[in-house]
Amino acid sequence: MKLLVCVSKTPETTAKIAFTESNTQFDTTGVQFIMNPYDEWYALVRALELKEANGGSVTLINVGPAANDTVIRKGLAIGADEAVRIDAEPGSALFVAKQIAAYAKKEAFDIVFLGKETIDYNGSEVGAMVAELLDVPFISYASHMDMEGDTATISRDIEGGNEVVEVKAPFVISAAKGLAEQRIPNMRGIMMAKRKPLKVEPAVEAEDLSVVVHYELPPEKGDVKLVDPENMDELVRLLHEDAKAI
């Protein structure tokens, strides 16, 4: 099977968040970037497991500038066969989805994997858009997947429970925690990654229908109020009058 794994570059979880250019640009000064964990730990590793069990190939795709190559190479070190970078600044989710879908349609992949969301924007938008553009089924928040021939049985997280669905390839799947277990690249993988192909493709023409106007930091948290556990009336009053929680 031909498997495509979409990977994003995101700030490391402890990065200090700040903005520049009148709050229209993320300030990357001193920020350490990583591969989006949902893409790396779950989507990529599950694709590699399928390849190891059934044969085939795993290709990484990223939309971004040359600075993203280090993150892409990590995916090659973990075990992907090849990678492609669409040479464009990732704008809106729709712009990114159009780039991925154009390449996936040209190469006719059986399954397109991606993480359920990125840890910076938490949008969960790209997967559904890619599936719509490819006109194939989309299974989101997958936590378990079995493959028999070209048919997948997938468990997915839903509100208040779990749903099991069956789908035939081709399809798009977004990976949640549980779909696979994180793999750490070993020295052999790191050395081999340097020789694996990383192609750079021009972006297809795609209008950005939504643009970032500006960013805002959330308001600072207020002081913690401690309430005597014997004084339930005061706790209820604070929750009702101050926190507006009840």
GROMACS .gro file of C-alpha atoms in nm:
model
  246
    1MET     CA    1   0.000   0.000   0.000
    2LYS     CA    2   0.105   0.358  -0.061
    3LEU     CA    3   0.076   0.551   0.263
    4LEU     CA    4   0.108   0.928   0.297
    5VAL     CA    5   0.173   1.088   0.637
    6CYS     CA    6   0.119   1.462   0.680
    7VAL     CA    7   0.358   1.620   0.930
    8SER     CA    8   0.367   1.970   1.076
    9LYS     CA    9   0.634   2.173   1.254
   10THR     CA   10   0.513   2.311   1.587
   11PRO     CA   11   0.669   2.501   1.879
   12GLU     CA   12   0.796   2.285   2.163
   13THR     CA   13   0.537   2.267   2.441
   14THR     CA   14   0.739   2.478   2.686
   15ALA     CA   15   0.799   2.760   2.436
   16LYS     CA   16   0.716   3.111   2.551
   17ILE     CA   17   0.437   3.250   2.333
   18ALA     CA   18   0.473   3.607   2.207
   19PHE     CA   19   0.380   3.800   1.895
   20THR     CA   20   0.538   4.069   1.677
   21GLU     CA   21   0.436   4.298   1.391
   22SER     CA   22   0.140   4.445   1.582
   23ASN     CA   23   0.036   4.095   1.701
   24THR     CA   24   0.010   3.957   1.347
   25GLN     CA   25   0.315   3.725   1.356
   26PHE     CA   26   0.431   3.458   1.600
   27ASP     CA   27   0.764   3.556   1.755
   28THR     CA   28   1.003   3.268   1.684
   29THR     CA   29   1.295   3.420   1.875
   30GLY     CA   30   1.449   3.150   2.094
   31VAL     CA   31   1.172   2.901   2.014
   32GLN     CA   32   1.260   2.532   1.973
   33PHE     CA   33   1.051   2.360   1.705
   34ILE     CA   34   0.951   1.993   1.692
   35MET     CA   35   0.743   1.761   1.477
   36ASN     CA   36   0.380   1.782   1.586
   37PRO     CA   37   0.346   1.495   1.841
   38TYR     CA   38   0.014   1.364   1.707
   39ASP     CA   39   0.170   1.336   1.360
   40GLU     CA   40   0.491   1.176   1.487
   41TRP     CA   41   0.384   0.947   1.769
   42TYR     CA   42   0.057   0.813   1.628
   43ALA     CA   43   0.003   0.886   1.256
   44LEU     CA   44   0.358   0.813   1.138
   45VAL     CA   45   0.418   0.513   1.362
   46ARG     CA   46   0.086   0.347   1.268
   47ALA     CA   47   0.168   0.393   0.900
   48LEU     CA   48   0.509   0.231   0.958
   49GLU     CA   49   0.345  -0.061   1.140
   50LEU     CA   50   0.113  -0.119   0.844
   51LYS     CA   51   0.408  -0.112   0.605
   52GLU     CA   52   0.601  -0.359   0.819
   53ALA     CA   53   0.304  -0.595   0.837
   54ASN     CA   54   0.175  -0.571   0.481
   55GLY     CA   55   0.450  -0.416   0.268
   56GLY     CA   56   0.429  -0.091   0.078
   57SER     CA   57   0.582   0.251   0.129
   58VAL     CA   58   0.549   0.547   0.365
   59THR     CA   59   0.591   0.900   0.233
   60LEU     CA   60   0.600   1.213   0.447
   61ILE     CA   61   0.454   1.542   0.328
   62ASN     CA   62   0.500   1.887   0.478
   63VAL     CA   63   0.393   2.230   0.361
   64GLY     CA   64   0.654   2.486   0.457
   65PRO     CA   65   0.993   2.651   0.394
   66ALA     CA   66   1.339   2.492   0.385
   67ALA     CA   67   1.374   2.548   0.762
   68ASN     CA   68   1.130   2.258   0.807
   69ASP     CA   69   1.370   2.004   0.657
   70THR     CA   70   1.524   1.916   0.995
   71VAL     CA   71   1.185   1.815   1.133
   72ILE     CA   72   1.107   1.617   0.816
   73ARG     CA   73   1.439   1.433   0.841
   74LYS     CA   74   1.342   1.313   1.187
   75GLY     CA   75   1.042   1.138   1.031
   76LEU     CA   76   1.277   0.972   0.782
   77ALA     CA   77   1.500   0.865   1.072
   78ILE     CA   78   1.203   0.703   1.244
   79GLY     CA   79   1.143   0.493   0.933
   80ALA     CA   80   0.960   0.671   0.650
   81ASP     CA   81   1.091   0.585   0.302
   82GLU     CA   82   1.085   0.929   0.144
   83ALA     CA   83   0.953   1.278   0.195
   84VAL     CA   84   0.821   1.571  -0.002
   85ARG     CA   85   0.807   1.933   0.106
   86ILE     CA   86   0.566   2.168  -0.065
   87ASP     CA   87   0.767   2.488  -0.087
   88ALA     CA   88   0.523   2.744   0.050
   89GLU     CA   89   0.447   2.925   0.373
   90PRO     CA   90   0.159   2.736   0.538
   91GLY     CA   91  -0.126   2.983   0.551
   92SER     CA   92  -0.479   2.881   0.637
   93ALA     CA   93  -0.586   2.521   0.696
   94LEU     CA   94  -0.756   2.524   0.356
   95PHE     CA   95  -0.438   2.635   0.179
   96VAL     CA   96  -0.242   2.353   0.342
   97ALA     CA   97  -0.516   2.099   0.265
   98LYS     CA   98  -0.519   2.198  -0.102
   99GLN     CA   99  -0.143   2.145  -0.127
  100ILE     CA  100  -0.163   1.801   0.036
  101ALA     CA  101  -0.466   1.695  -0.167
  102ALA     CA  102  -0.306   1.799  -0.496
  103TYR     CA  103   0.001   1.585  -0.428
  104ALA     CA  104  -0.200   1.293  -0.289
  105LYS     CA  105  -0.429   1.290  -0.594
  106LYS     CA  106  -0.133   1.294  -0.832
  107GLU     CA  107   0.040   1.002  -0.654
  108ALA     CA  108  -0.277   0.799  -0.578
  109PHE     CA  109  -0.212   0.706  -0.213
  110ASP     CA  110  -0.424   0.439  -0.046
  111ILE     CA  111  -0.434   0.601   0.299
  112VAL     CA  112  -0.354   0.954   0.410
  113PHE     CA  113  -0.257   0.981   0.779
  114LEU     CA  114  -0.230   1.291   0.994
  115GLY     CA  115  -0.253   1.375   1.362
  116LYS     CA  116  -0.592   1.470   1.501
  117GLU     CA  117  -0.467   1.829   1.547
  118THR     CA  118  -0.154   2.038   1.580
  119ILE     CA  119  -0.055   2.141   1.931
  120ASP     CA  120  -0.023   2.508   1.838
  121TYR     CA  121  -0.354   2.580   1.660
  122ASN     CA  122  -0.563   2.280   1.777
  123GLY     CA  123  -0.791   2.328   1.476
  124SER     CA  124  -0.856   1.967   1.362
  125GLU     CA  125  -0.945   2.107   1.019
  126VAL     CA  126  -0.693   1.986   0.763
  127GLY     CA  127  -0.786   1.616   0.762
  128ALA     CA  128  -1.152   1.674   0.680
  129MET     CA  129  -1.061   1.924   0.411
  130VAL     CA  130  -0.813   1.685   0.247
  131ALA     CA  131  -1.074   1.408   0.243
  132GLU     CA  132  -1.332   1.639   0.088
  133LEU     CA  133  -1.090   1.756  -0.181
  134LEU     CA  134  -0.998   1.394  -0.260
  135ASP     CA  135  -1.364   1.282  -0.238
  136VAL     CA  136  -1.281   0.993  -0.003
  137PRO     CA  137  -1.407   0.896   0.346
  138PHE     CA  138  -1.262   1.067   0.653
  139ILE     CA  139  -1.228   0.896   0.992
  140SER     CA  140  -1.129   1.134   1.271
  141TYR     CA  141  -0.984   1.081   1.621
  142ALA     CA  142  -0.886   0.720   1.552
  143SER     CA  143  -0.751   0.537   1.858
  144HIS     CA  144  -0.723   0.183   1.713
  145MET     CA  145  -0.694   0.044   1.361
  146ASP     CA  146  -0.684  -0.307   1.215
  147MET     CA  147  -0.627  -0.369   0.845
  148GLU     CA  148  -0.748  -0.671   0.647
  149GLY     CA  149  -0.668  -0.639   0.277
  150ASP     CA  150  -0.796  -0.299   0.171
  151THR     CA  151  -1.053  -0.279   0.453
  152ALA     CA  152  -0.982  -0.107   0.784
  153THR     CA  153  -1.170  -0.150   1.111
  154ILE     CA  154  -1.120   0.164   1.314
  155SER     CA  155  -1.215   0.265   1.667
  156ARG     CA  156  -1.261   0.638   1.709
  157ASP     CA  157  -1.322   0.860   2.010
  158ILE     CA  158  -1.663   1.026   2.020
  159GLU     CA  159  -1.843   1.233   2.281
  160GLY     CA  160  -1.906   1.006   2.577
  161GLY     CA  161  -1.776   0.687   2.423
  162ASN     CA  162  -1.616   0.501   2.137
  163GLU     CA  163  -1.737   0.419   1.786
  164VAL     CA  164  -1.618   0.136   1.559
  165VAL     CA  165  -1.635   0.189   1.183
  166GLU     CA  166  -1.531  -0.009   0.877
  167VAL     CA  167  -1.396   0.159   0.565
  168LYS     CA  168  -1.227   0.058   0.240
  169ALA     CA  169  -0.920   0.234   0.105
  170PRO     CA  170  -0.865   0.498  -0.012
  171PHE     CA  171  -0.947   0.714   0.290
  172VAL     CA  172  -0.806   0.983   0.520
  173ILE     CA  173  -0.755   0.915   0.892
  174SER     CA  174  -0.661   1.146   1.179
  175ALA     CA  175  -0.473   0.985   1.467
  176ALA     CA  176  -0.551   1.025   1.835
  177LYS     CA  177  -0.365   0.889   2.137
  178GLY     CA  178  -0.366   0.509   2.138
  179LEU     CA  179  -0.338   0.450   1.762
  180ALA     CA  180   0.032   0.364   1.806
  181GLU     CA  181   0.323   0.400   2.047
  182GLN     CA  182   0.600   0.657   2.008
  183ARG     CA  183   0.924   0.543   1.846
  184ILE     CA  184   1.263   0.700   1.911
  185PRO     CA  185   1.495   0.714   1.608
  186ASN     CA  186   1.811   0.509   1.658
  187MET     CA  187   2.158   0.592   1.526
  188ARG     CA  188   2.117   0.369   1.219
  189GLY     CA  189   1.791   0.541   1.132
  190ILE     CA  190   1.946   0.884   1.176
  191MET     CA  191   2.236   0.796   0.944
  192MET     CA  192   2.005   0.641   0.682
  193ALA     CA  193   1.778   0.947   0.690
  194LYS     CA  194   2.057   1.155   0.539
  195ARG     CA  195   2.047   0.941   0.225
  196LYS     CA  196   1.670   0.916   0.186
  197PRO     CA  197   1.508   1.138  -0.077
  198LEU     CA  198   1.346   1.463   0.031
  199LYS     CA  199   1.185   1.619  -0.275
  200VAL     CA  200   1.081   1.982  -0.293
  201GLU     CA  201   0.769   2.057  -0.498
  202PRO     CA  202   0.625   2.395  -0.594
  203ALA     CA  203   0.291   2.487  -0.442
  204VAL     CA  204  -0.022   2.466  -0.652
  205GLU     CA  205  -0.223   2.781  -0.694
  206ALA     CA  206  -0.467   2.805  -0.404
  207GLU     CA  207  -0.648   3.108  -0.271
  208ASP     CA  208  -0.632   3.169   0.103
  209LEU     CA  209  -0.995   3.226   0.197
  210SER     CA  210  -0.913   3.304   0.559
  211VAL     CA  211  -0.619   3.505   0.691
  212VAL     CA  212  -0.498   3.587   1.041
  213VAL     CA  213  -0.592   3.942   1.137
  214HIS     CA  214  -0.414   3.937   1.471
  215TYR     CA  215  -0.333   3.718   1.772
  216GLU     CA  216  -0.422   3.779   2.136
  217LEU     CA  217  -0.280   3.625   2.450
  218PRO     CA  218  -0.541   3.504   2.700
  219PRO     CA  219  -0.594   3.725   3.005
  220GLU     CA  220  -0.366   3.654   3.297
  221LYS     CA  221  -0.508   3.427   3.563
  222GLY     CA  222  -0.630   3.589   3.882
  223ASP     CA  223  -0.515   3.510   4.233
  224VAL     CA  224  -0.609   3.174   4.381
  225LYS     CA  225  -0.874   3.192   4.651
  226LEU     CA  226  -0.858   2.933   4.926
  227VAL     CA  227  -1.183   2.829   5.095
  228ASP     CA  228  -1.210   2.638   5.420
  229PRO     CA  229  -1.352   2.293   5.335
  230GLU     CA  230  -1.603   2.339   5.616
  231ASN     CA  231  -1.737   2.660   5.461
  232MET     CA  232  -1.940   2.526   5.170
  233ASP     CA  233  -2.168   2.830   5.166
  234GLU     CA  234  -1.871   3.054   5.085
  235LEU     CA  235  -1.751   2.817   4.812
  236VAL     CA  236  -2.096   2.816   4.651
  237ARG     CA  237  -2.112   3.195   4.670
  238LEU     CA  238  -1.773   3.235   4.501
  239LEU     CA  239  -1.861   2.989   4.226
  240HIS     CA  240  -2.189   3.169   4.166
  241GLU     CA  241  -2.092   3.535   4.202
  242ASP     CA  242  -1.721   3.550   4.109
  243ALA     CA  243  -1.654   3.254   3.880
  244LYS     CA  244  -2.006   3.253   3.727
  245ALA     CA  245  -1.970   2.874   3.710
  246ILE     CA  246  -2.308   2.797   3.864
   0.00000   0.00000   0.00000
